[in-house]
mmCIF file of C-alpha atoms in Angstrom:
data_model
loop_
_atom_site.group_PDB
_atom_site.id
_atom_site.type_symbol
_atom_site.label_atom_id
_atom_site.label_comp_id
_atom_site.label_asym_id
_atom_site.label_seq_id
_atom_site.Cartn_x
_atom_site.Cartn_y
_atom_site.Cartn_z
ATOM 1 C CA ILE S 881 -2.648 21.859 -0.404
ATOM 2 C CA SER S 882 -6.229 20.644 -0.151
ATOM 3 C CA PHE S 883 -7.331 17.236 1.093
ATOM 4 C CA LEU S 884 -10.340 15.541 -0.490
ATOM 5 C CA MET S 885 -11.519 12.844 1.890
ATOM 6 C CA ASN S 886 -13.691 9.828 1.053
ATOM 7 C CA GLN S 887 -13.386 10.361 -2.679
ATOM 8 C CA ARG S 888 -12.898 7.871 -5.490
ATOM 9 C CA VAL S 889 -10.659 9.109 -8.305
ATOM 10 C CA LEU S 890 -12.447 8.877 -11.657
ATOM 11 C CA GLY S 891 -9.915 10.579 -13.879
ATOM 12 C CA PHE S 892 -7.263 13.186 -14.529
ATOM 13 C CA GLY S 893 -7.164 15.790 -17.280
ATOM 14 C CA GLY S 894 -5.507 18.783 -18.796
ATOM 15 C CA ASP S 895 -3.999 19.997 -22.040
ATOM 16 C CA SER S 896 -0.216 19.674 -21.763
ATOM 17 C CA ALA S 897 -0.111 19.195 -17.974
ATOM 18 C CA LEU S 898 -2.391 18.064 -15.173
ATOM 19 C CA GLN S 899 -5.132 20.679 -14.701
ATOM 20 C CA TRP S 900 -8.005 18.835 -13.027
ATOM 21 C CA VAL S 901 -8.974 15.691 -11.150
ATOM 22 C CA ARG S 902 -12.460 14.195 -11.355
ATOM 23 C CA THR S 903 -13.649 12.470 -8.177
ATOM 24 C CA ALA S 904 -16.842 10.932 -6.841
ATOM 25 C CA ASP S 905 -17.943 11.210 -3.232
ATOM 26 C CA LYS S 906 -18.032 7.663 -1.810
ATOM 27 C CA ALA S 907 -21.158 8.365 0.258
ATOM 28 C CA THR S 908 -23.302 10.357 -2.167
ATOM 29 C CA GLY S 909 -21.832 9.530 -5.575
ATOM 30 C CA GLU S 910 -21.666 13.250 -6.359
ATOM 31 C CA VAL S 911 -19.007 13.926 -9.012
ATOM 32 C CA HIS S 912 -16.554 16.823 -8.675
ATOM 33 C CA GLU S 913 -14.017 18.188 -11.128
ATOM 34 C CA VAL S 914 -11.340 19.912 -9.075
ATOM 35 C CA PRO S 915 -8.764 22.282 -10.635
ATOM 36 C CA VAL S 916 -5.254 21.235 -9.553
ATOM 37 C CA ASP S 917 -1.568 21.847 -10.170
ATOM 38 C CA GLY S 918 -0.628 18.383 -8.871
ATOM 39 C CA CYS S 919 -2.146 15.359 -7.174
ATOM 40 C CA PHE S 920 -1.126 12.785 -4.559
ATOM 41 C CA VAL S 921 -3.519 9.838 -4.217
ATOM 42 C CA PHE S 922 -3.532 8.344 -0.727
ATOM 43 C CA ILE S 923 -5.488 5.170 0.002
ATOM 44 C CA GLY S 924 -5.332 5.002 3.790
ATOM 45 C CA TYR S 925 -3.609 3.574 6.833
ATOM 46 C CA VAL S 926 -5.457 0.280 7.290
ATOM 47 C CA PRO S 927 -3.349 -2.655 6.055
ATOM 48 C CA ASN S 928 -5.118 -5.144 3.774
ATOM 49 C CA SER S 929 -4.167 -8.110 5.951
ATOM 50 C CA ALA S 930 -7.492 -9.688 6.952
ATOM 51 C CA ALA S 931 -6.776 -12.868 4.952
ATOM 52 C CA LEU S 932 -3.684 -13.448 7.108
ATOM 53 C CA ALA S 933 -5.397 -12.961 10.486
ATOM 54 C CA GLY S 934 -4.636 -15.892 12.751
ATOM 55 C CA GLN S 935 -2.107 -17.256 10.256
ATOM 56 C CA VAL S 936 0.936 -15.029 10.870
ATOM 57 C CA GLU S 937 1.975 -12.786 13.753
ATOM 58 C CA MET S 938 0.432 -9.306 13.572
ATOM 59 C CA ASN S 939 0.640 -6.252 15.768
ATOM 60 C CA GLY S 940 -2.324 -4.408 17.283
ATOM 61 C CA ARG S 941 -2.875 -2.395 14.100
ATOM 62 C CA GLY S 942 -3.235 -5.502 11.930
ATOM 63 C CA GLU S 943 0.212 -5.103 10.369
ATOM 64 C CA VAL S 944 2.218 -8.253 9.636
ATOM 65 C CA VAL S 945 5.321 -8.553 11.821
ATOM 66 C CA THR S 946 8.501 -9.398 9.864
ATOM 67 C CA ASP S 947 12.225 -9.603 10.422
ATOM 68 C CA GLU S 948 14.791 -7.658 8.351
ATOM 69 C CA SER S 949 14.569 -10.281 5.571
ATOM 70 C CA LEU S 950 10.772 -9.792 5.565
ATOM 71 C CA ARG S 951 10.123 -13.312 6.887
ATOM 72 C CA THR S 952 6.908 -13.670 8.864
ATOM 73 C CA SER S 953 6.303 -15.992 11.806
ATOM 74 C CA VAL S 954 5.444 -18.765 9.312
ATOM 75 C CA PRO S 955 8.394 -20.356 7.483
ATOM 76 C CA GLY S 956 8.230 -19.645 3.743
ATOM 77 C CA VAL S 957 5.760 -16.760 4.099
ATOM 78 C CA PHE S 958 7.069 -13.252 3.462
ATOM 79 C CA ALA S 959 5.393 -9.837 3.684
ATOM 80 C CA ALA S 960 6.262 -6.616 1.879
ATOM 81 C CA GLY S 961 4.979 -3.074 1.557
ATOM 82 C CA ASP S 962 2.334 -1.352 3.624
ATOM 83 C CA VAL S 963 0.857 -4.612 4.935
ATOM 84 C CA ARG S 964 3.873 -5.111 7.188
ATOM 85 C CA ALA S 965 4.800 -3.344 10.403
ATOM 86 C CA THR S 966 7.155 -0.578 9.321
ATOM 87 C CA ARG S 967 7.765 3.043 10.239
ATOM 88 C CA VAL S 968 8.001 4.463 6.703
ATOM 89 C CA ARG S 969 5.116 4.013 4.252
ATOM 90 C CA GLN S 970 6.145 5.262 0.849
ATOM 91 C CA VAL S 971 6.044 3.821 -2.669
ATOM 92 C CA THR S 972 9.834 3.685 -2.709
ATOM 93 C CA THR S 973 10.050 1.636 0.481
ATOM 94 C CA ALA S 974 7.256 -0.697 -0.646
ATOM 95 C CA VAL S 975 9.103 -1.352 -3.913
ATOM 96 C CA ALA S 976 12.322 -2.008 -2.005
ATOM 97 C CA ASP S 977 10.406 -4.375 0.292
ATOM 98 C CA GLY S 978 9.257 -6.309 -2.769
ATOM 99 C CA THR S 979 12.856 -6.802 -3.855
ATOM 100 C CA VAL S 980 14.006 -7.869 -0.385
ATOM 101 C CA ALA S 981 11.060 -10.274 0.020
ATOM 102 C CA ALA S 982 11.627 -11.807 -3.429
ATOM 103 C CA LEU S 983 15.336 -12.372 -2.784
ATOM 104 C CA SER S 984 14.601 -13.753 0.685
ATOM 105 C CA ALA S 985 11.999 -16.120 -0.778
ATOM 106 C CA LEU S 986 14.535 -17.265 -3.375
ATOM 107 C CA ASP S 987 17.080 -17.956 -0.622
ATOM 108 C CA TYR S 988 14.420 -19.863 1.318
ATOM 109 C CA LEU S 989 13.540 -22.021 -1.689
ATOM 110 C CA LYS S 990 17.200 -22.736 -2.449
ATOM 111 C CA SER S 991 17.837 -23.805 1.148
ATOM 112 C CA ALA S 992 14.799 -26.103 1.094
ATOM 113 C CA GLN S 993 16.221 -28.189 -1.762
#
């Protein structure tokens, strides 16, 4: 396994299966076409939570703190996926978070009526 850091993915290619990934270096713009057998794209560890700073409770890493129903410290505001404080950061858990947050929001709206 090779790690390509600070790259922007431009495209994927191959005949009947993935054979290469084209990337551009974020600093220099230099384009690379890398032969591959597979590819995992990883964006990073920094949660995209700046818009919520000072609005909801966050931990020291800038992750939104939630309860098990994904409620934040503000009533009616829910957080899901990698923006929230959680141990596991995978696509599958983020998708599950979306379901839990949506159902919790629905319950919240029903109780507000």
